Amino acid sequence: FAISLARDVWVDIFEISGVHIEALHSGFLHSGSHEMSWYAEFISSGVYIISLKAGSEIRTQKVMLLK
């Protein structure tokens, strides 16, 4: 993902039902492109939502975890 301004960023994983699973990142990031990995070794296969909040902008992405 890319952010245009340096700011605090939160990246969270939720079950499709809305239950919070894990925080991938919470803190300051510089502007530019960033990459994160989700180590889901102990998470069941299924559909999850990744939420990115940066300033007033919120992006969500539905992902399917297959094992």
mmCIF file with all atom_site columns, C-alpha atoms in Angstrom:
data_model
loop_
_atom_site.group_PDB
_atom_site.id
_atom_site.type_symbol
_atom_site.label_atom_id
_atom_site.label_alt_id
_atom_site.label_comp_id
_atom_site.label_asym_id
_atom_site.label_entity_id
_atom_site.label_seq_id
_atom_site.pdbx_PDB_ins_code
_atom_site.Cartn_x
_atom_site.Cartn_y
_atom_site.Cartn_z
_atom_site.occupancy
_atom_site.B_iso_or_equiv
_atom_site.pdbx_formal_charge
_atom_site.auth_seq_id
_atom_site.auth_comp_id
_atom_site.auth_asym_id
_atom_site.auth_atom_id
_atom_site.pdbx_PDB_model_num
ATOM 1  C CA . PHE A 1 1  ? 0.000   0.000   0.000  1.00 0.00 ? 1  PHE A CA 1
ATOM 2  C CA . ALA A 1 2  ? 1.051   3.613   -0.427 1.00 0.00 ? 2  ALA A CA 1
ATOM 3  C CA . ILE A 1 3  ? 0.354   6.689   1.665  1.00 0.00 ? 3  ILE A CA 1
ATOM 4  C CA . SER A 1 4  ? 0.825   10.218  0.372  1.00 0.00 ? 4  SER A CA 1
ATOM 5  C CA . LEU A 1 5  ? 1.720   11.893  3.687  1.00 0.00 ? 5  LEU A CA 1
ATOM 6  C CA . ALA A 1 6  ? 3.737   10.811  6.695  1.00 0.00 ? 6  ALA A CA 1
ATOM 7  C CA . ARG A 1 7  ? 1.243   9.984   9.456  1.00 0.00 ? 7  ARG A CA 1
ATOM 8  C CA . ASP A 1 8  ? 0.019   7.482   12.000 1.00 0.00 ? 8  ASP A CA 1
ATOM 9  C CA . VAL A 1 9  ? -1.317  4.359   10.319 1.00 0.00 ? 9  VAL A CA 1
ATOM 10 C CA . TRP A 1 10 ? -3.325  1.431   11.672 1.00 0.00 ? 10 TRP A CA 1
ATOM 11 C CA . VAL A 1 11 ? -3.589  -1.889  9.824  1.00 0.00 ? 11 VAL A CA 1
ATOM 12 C CA . ASP A 1 12 ? -5.959  -4.430  11.385 1.00 0.00 ? 12 ASP A CA 1
ATOM 13 C CA . ILE A 1 13 ? -7.336  -7.872  10.503 1.00 0.00 ? 13 ILE A CA 1
ATOM 14 C CA . PHE A 1 14 ? -10.983 -8.724  11.217 1.00 0.00 ? 14 PHE A CA 1
ATOM 15 C CA . GLU A 1 15 ? -13.091 -11.826 10.795 1.00 0.00 ? 15 GLU A CA 1
ATOM 16 C CA . ILE A 1 16 ? -15.880 -11.331 8.268  1.00 0.00 ? 16 ILE A CA 1
ATOM 17 C CA . SER A 1 17 ? -18.246 -11.116 11.284 1.00 0.00 ? 17 SER A CA 1
ATOM 18 C CA . GLY A 1 18 ? -16.352 -8.028  12.522 1.00 0.00 ? 18 GLY A CA 1
ATOM 19 C CA . VAL A 1 19 ? -14.351 -9.648  15.328 1.00 0.00 ? 19 VAL A CA 1
ATOM 20 C CA . HIS A 1 20 ? -10.866 -8.115  15.601 1.00 0.00 ? 20 HIS A CA 1
ATOM 21 C CA . ILE A 1 21 ? -8.173  -10.773 15.017 1.00 0.00 ? 21 ILE A CA 1
ATOM 22 C CA . GLU A 1 22 ? -4.865  -8.947  14.962 1.00 0.00 ? 22 GLU A CA 1
ATOM 23 C CA . ALA A 1 23 ? -3.211  -5.544  14.644 1.00 0.00 ? 23 ALA A CA 1
ATOM 24 C CA . LEU A 1 24 ? -0.527  -5.705  11.945 1.00 0.00 ? 24 LEU A CA 1
ATOM 25 C CA . HIS A 1 25 ? 0.673   -2.159  12.525 1.00 0.00 ? 25 HIS A CA 1
ATOM 26 C CA . SER A 1 26 ? -0.167  0.843   14.663 1.00 0.00 ? 26 SER A CA 1
ATOM 27 C CA . GLY A 1 27 ? 2.162   3.788   14.512 1.00 0.00 ? 27 GLY A CA 1
ATOM 28 C CA . PHE A 1 28 ? 3.940   6.336   12.374 1.00 0.00 ? 28 PHE A CA 1
ATOM 29 C CA . LEU A 1 29 ? 4.901   5.628   8.752  1.00 0.00 ? 29 LEU A CA 1
ATOM 30 C CA . HIS A 1 30 ? 6.656   7.907   6.265  1.00 0.00 ? 30 HIS A CA 1
ATOM 31 C CA . SER A 1 31 ? 4.989   8.695   2.955  1.00 0.00 ? 31 SER A CA 1
ATOM 32 C CA . GLY A 1 32 ? 5.554   6.240   0.126  1.00 0.00 ? 32 GLY A CA 1
ATOM 33 C CA . SER A 1 33 ? 5.025   2.541   -0.560 1.00 0.00 ? 33 SER A CA 1
ATOM 34 C CA . HIS A 1 34 ? 4.912   0.008   2.252  1.00 0.00 ? 34 HIS A CA 1
ATOM 35 C CA . GLU A 1 35 ? 4.587   -3.759  2.455  1.00 0.00 ? 35 GLU A CA 1
ATOM 36 C CA . MET A 1 36 ? 3.452   -5.914  5.370  1.00 0.00 ? 36 MET A CA 1
ATOM 37 C CA . SER A 1 37 ? 3.176   -9.642  5.925  1.00 0.00 ? 37 SER A CA 1
ATOM 38 C CA . TRP A 1 38 ? 0.493   -11.434 7.898  1.00 0.00 ? 38 TRP A CA 1
ATOM 39 C CA . TYR A 1 39 ? 1.801   -14.516 9.674  1.00 0.00 ? 39 TYR A CA 1
ATOM 40 C CA . ALA A 1 40 ? -1.450  -16.467 9.957  1.00 0.00 ? 40 ALA A CA 1
ATOM 41 C CA . GLU A 1 41 ? 0.023   -19.798 11.059 1.00 0.00 ? 41 GLU A CA 1
ATOM 42 C CA . PHE A 1 42 ? -2.534  -20.269 13.842 1.00 0.00 ? 42 PHE A CA 1
ATOM 43 C CA . ILE A 1 43 ? -5.490  -18.687 12.002 1.00 0.00 ? 43 ILE A CA 1
ATOM 44 C CA . SER A 1 44 ? -8.127  -20.837 10.295 1.00 0.00 ? 44 SER A CA 1
ATOM 45 C CA . SER A 1 45 ? -8.817  -20.702 6.573  1.00 0.00 ? 45 SER A CA 1
ATOM 46 C CA . GLY A 1 46 ? -11.623 -18.298 5.738  1.00 0.00 ? 46 GLY A CA 1
ATOM 47 C CA . VAL A 1 47 ? -12.573 -14.820 4.603  1.00 0.00 ? 47 VAL A CA 1
ATOM 48 C CA . TYR A 1 48 ? -11.086 -11.860 6.473  1.00 0.00 ? 48 TYR A CA 1
ATOM 49 C CA . ILE A 1 49 ? -11.148 -8.073  6.194  1.00 0.00 ? 49 ILE A CA 1
ATOM 50 C CA . ILE A 1 50 ? -7.957  -6.005  6.225  1.00 0.00 ? 50 ILE A CA 1
ATOM 51 C CA . SER A 1 51 ? -8.545  -2.411  7.338  1.00 0.00 ? 51 SER A CA 1
ATOM 52 C CA . LEU A 1 52 ? -6.037  0.398   6.833  1.00 0.00 ? 52 LEU A CA 1
ATOM 53 C CA . LYS A 1 53 ? -6.650  3.736   8.543  1.00 0.00 ? 53 LYS A CA 1
ATOM 54 C CA . ALA A 1 54 ? -4.353  6.675   7.742  1.00 0.00 ? 54 ALA A CA 1
ATOM 55 C CA . GLY A 1 55 ? -5.574  10.073  8.889  1.00 0.00 ? 55 GLY A CA 1
ATOM 56 C CA . SER A 1 56 ? -9.193  10.467  7.776  1.00 0.00 ? 56 SER A CA 1
ATOM 57 C CA . GLU A 1 57 ? -8.775  7.836   5.044  1.00 0.00 ? 57 GLU A CA 1
ATOM 58 C CA . ILE A 1 58 ? -9.968  4.274   5.642  1.00 0.00 ? 58 ILE A CA 1
ATOM 59 C CA . ARG A 1 59 ? -9.398  1.473   3.135  1.00 0.00 ? 59 ARG A CA 1
ATOM 60 C CA . THR A 1 60 ? -10.731 -2.057  3.459  1.00 0.00 ? 60 THR A CA 1
ATOM 61 C CA . GLN A 1 61 ? -9.945  -5.193  1.496  1.00 0.00 ? 61 GLN A CA 1
ATOM 62 C CA . LYS A 1 62 ? -11.590 -8.586  1.681  1.00 0.00 ? 62 LYS A CA 1
ATOM 63 C CA . VAL A 1 63 ? -9.075  -11.470 1.557  1.00 0.00 ? 63 VAL A CA 1
ATOM 64 C CA . MET A 1 64 ? -9.378  -15.234 1.552  1.00 0.00 ? 64 MET A CA 1
ATOM 65 C CA . LEU A 1 65 ? -6.901  -17.247 3.604  1.00 0.00 ? 65 LEU A CA 1
ATOM 66 C CA . LEU A 1 66 ? -6.348  -20.739 2.212  1.00 0.00 ? 66 LEU A CA 1
ATOM 67 C CA . LYS A 1 67 ? -4.226  -23.368 3.924  1.00 0.00 ? 67 LYS A CA 1
#
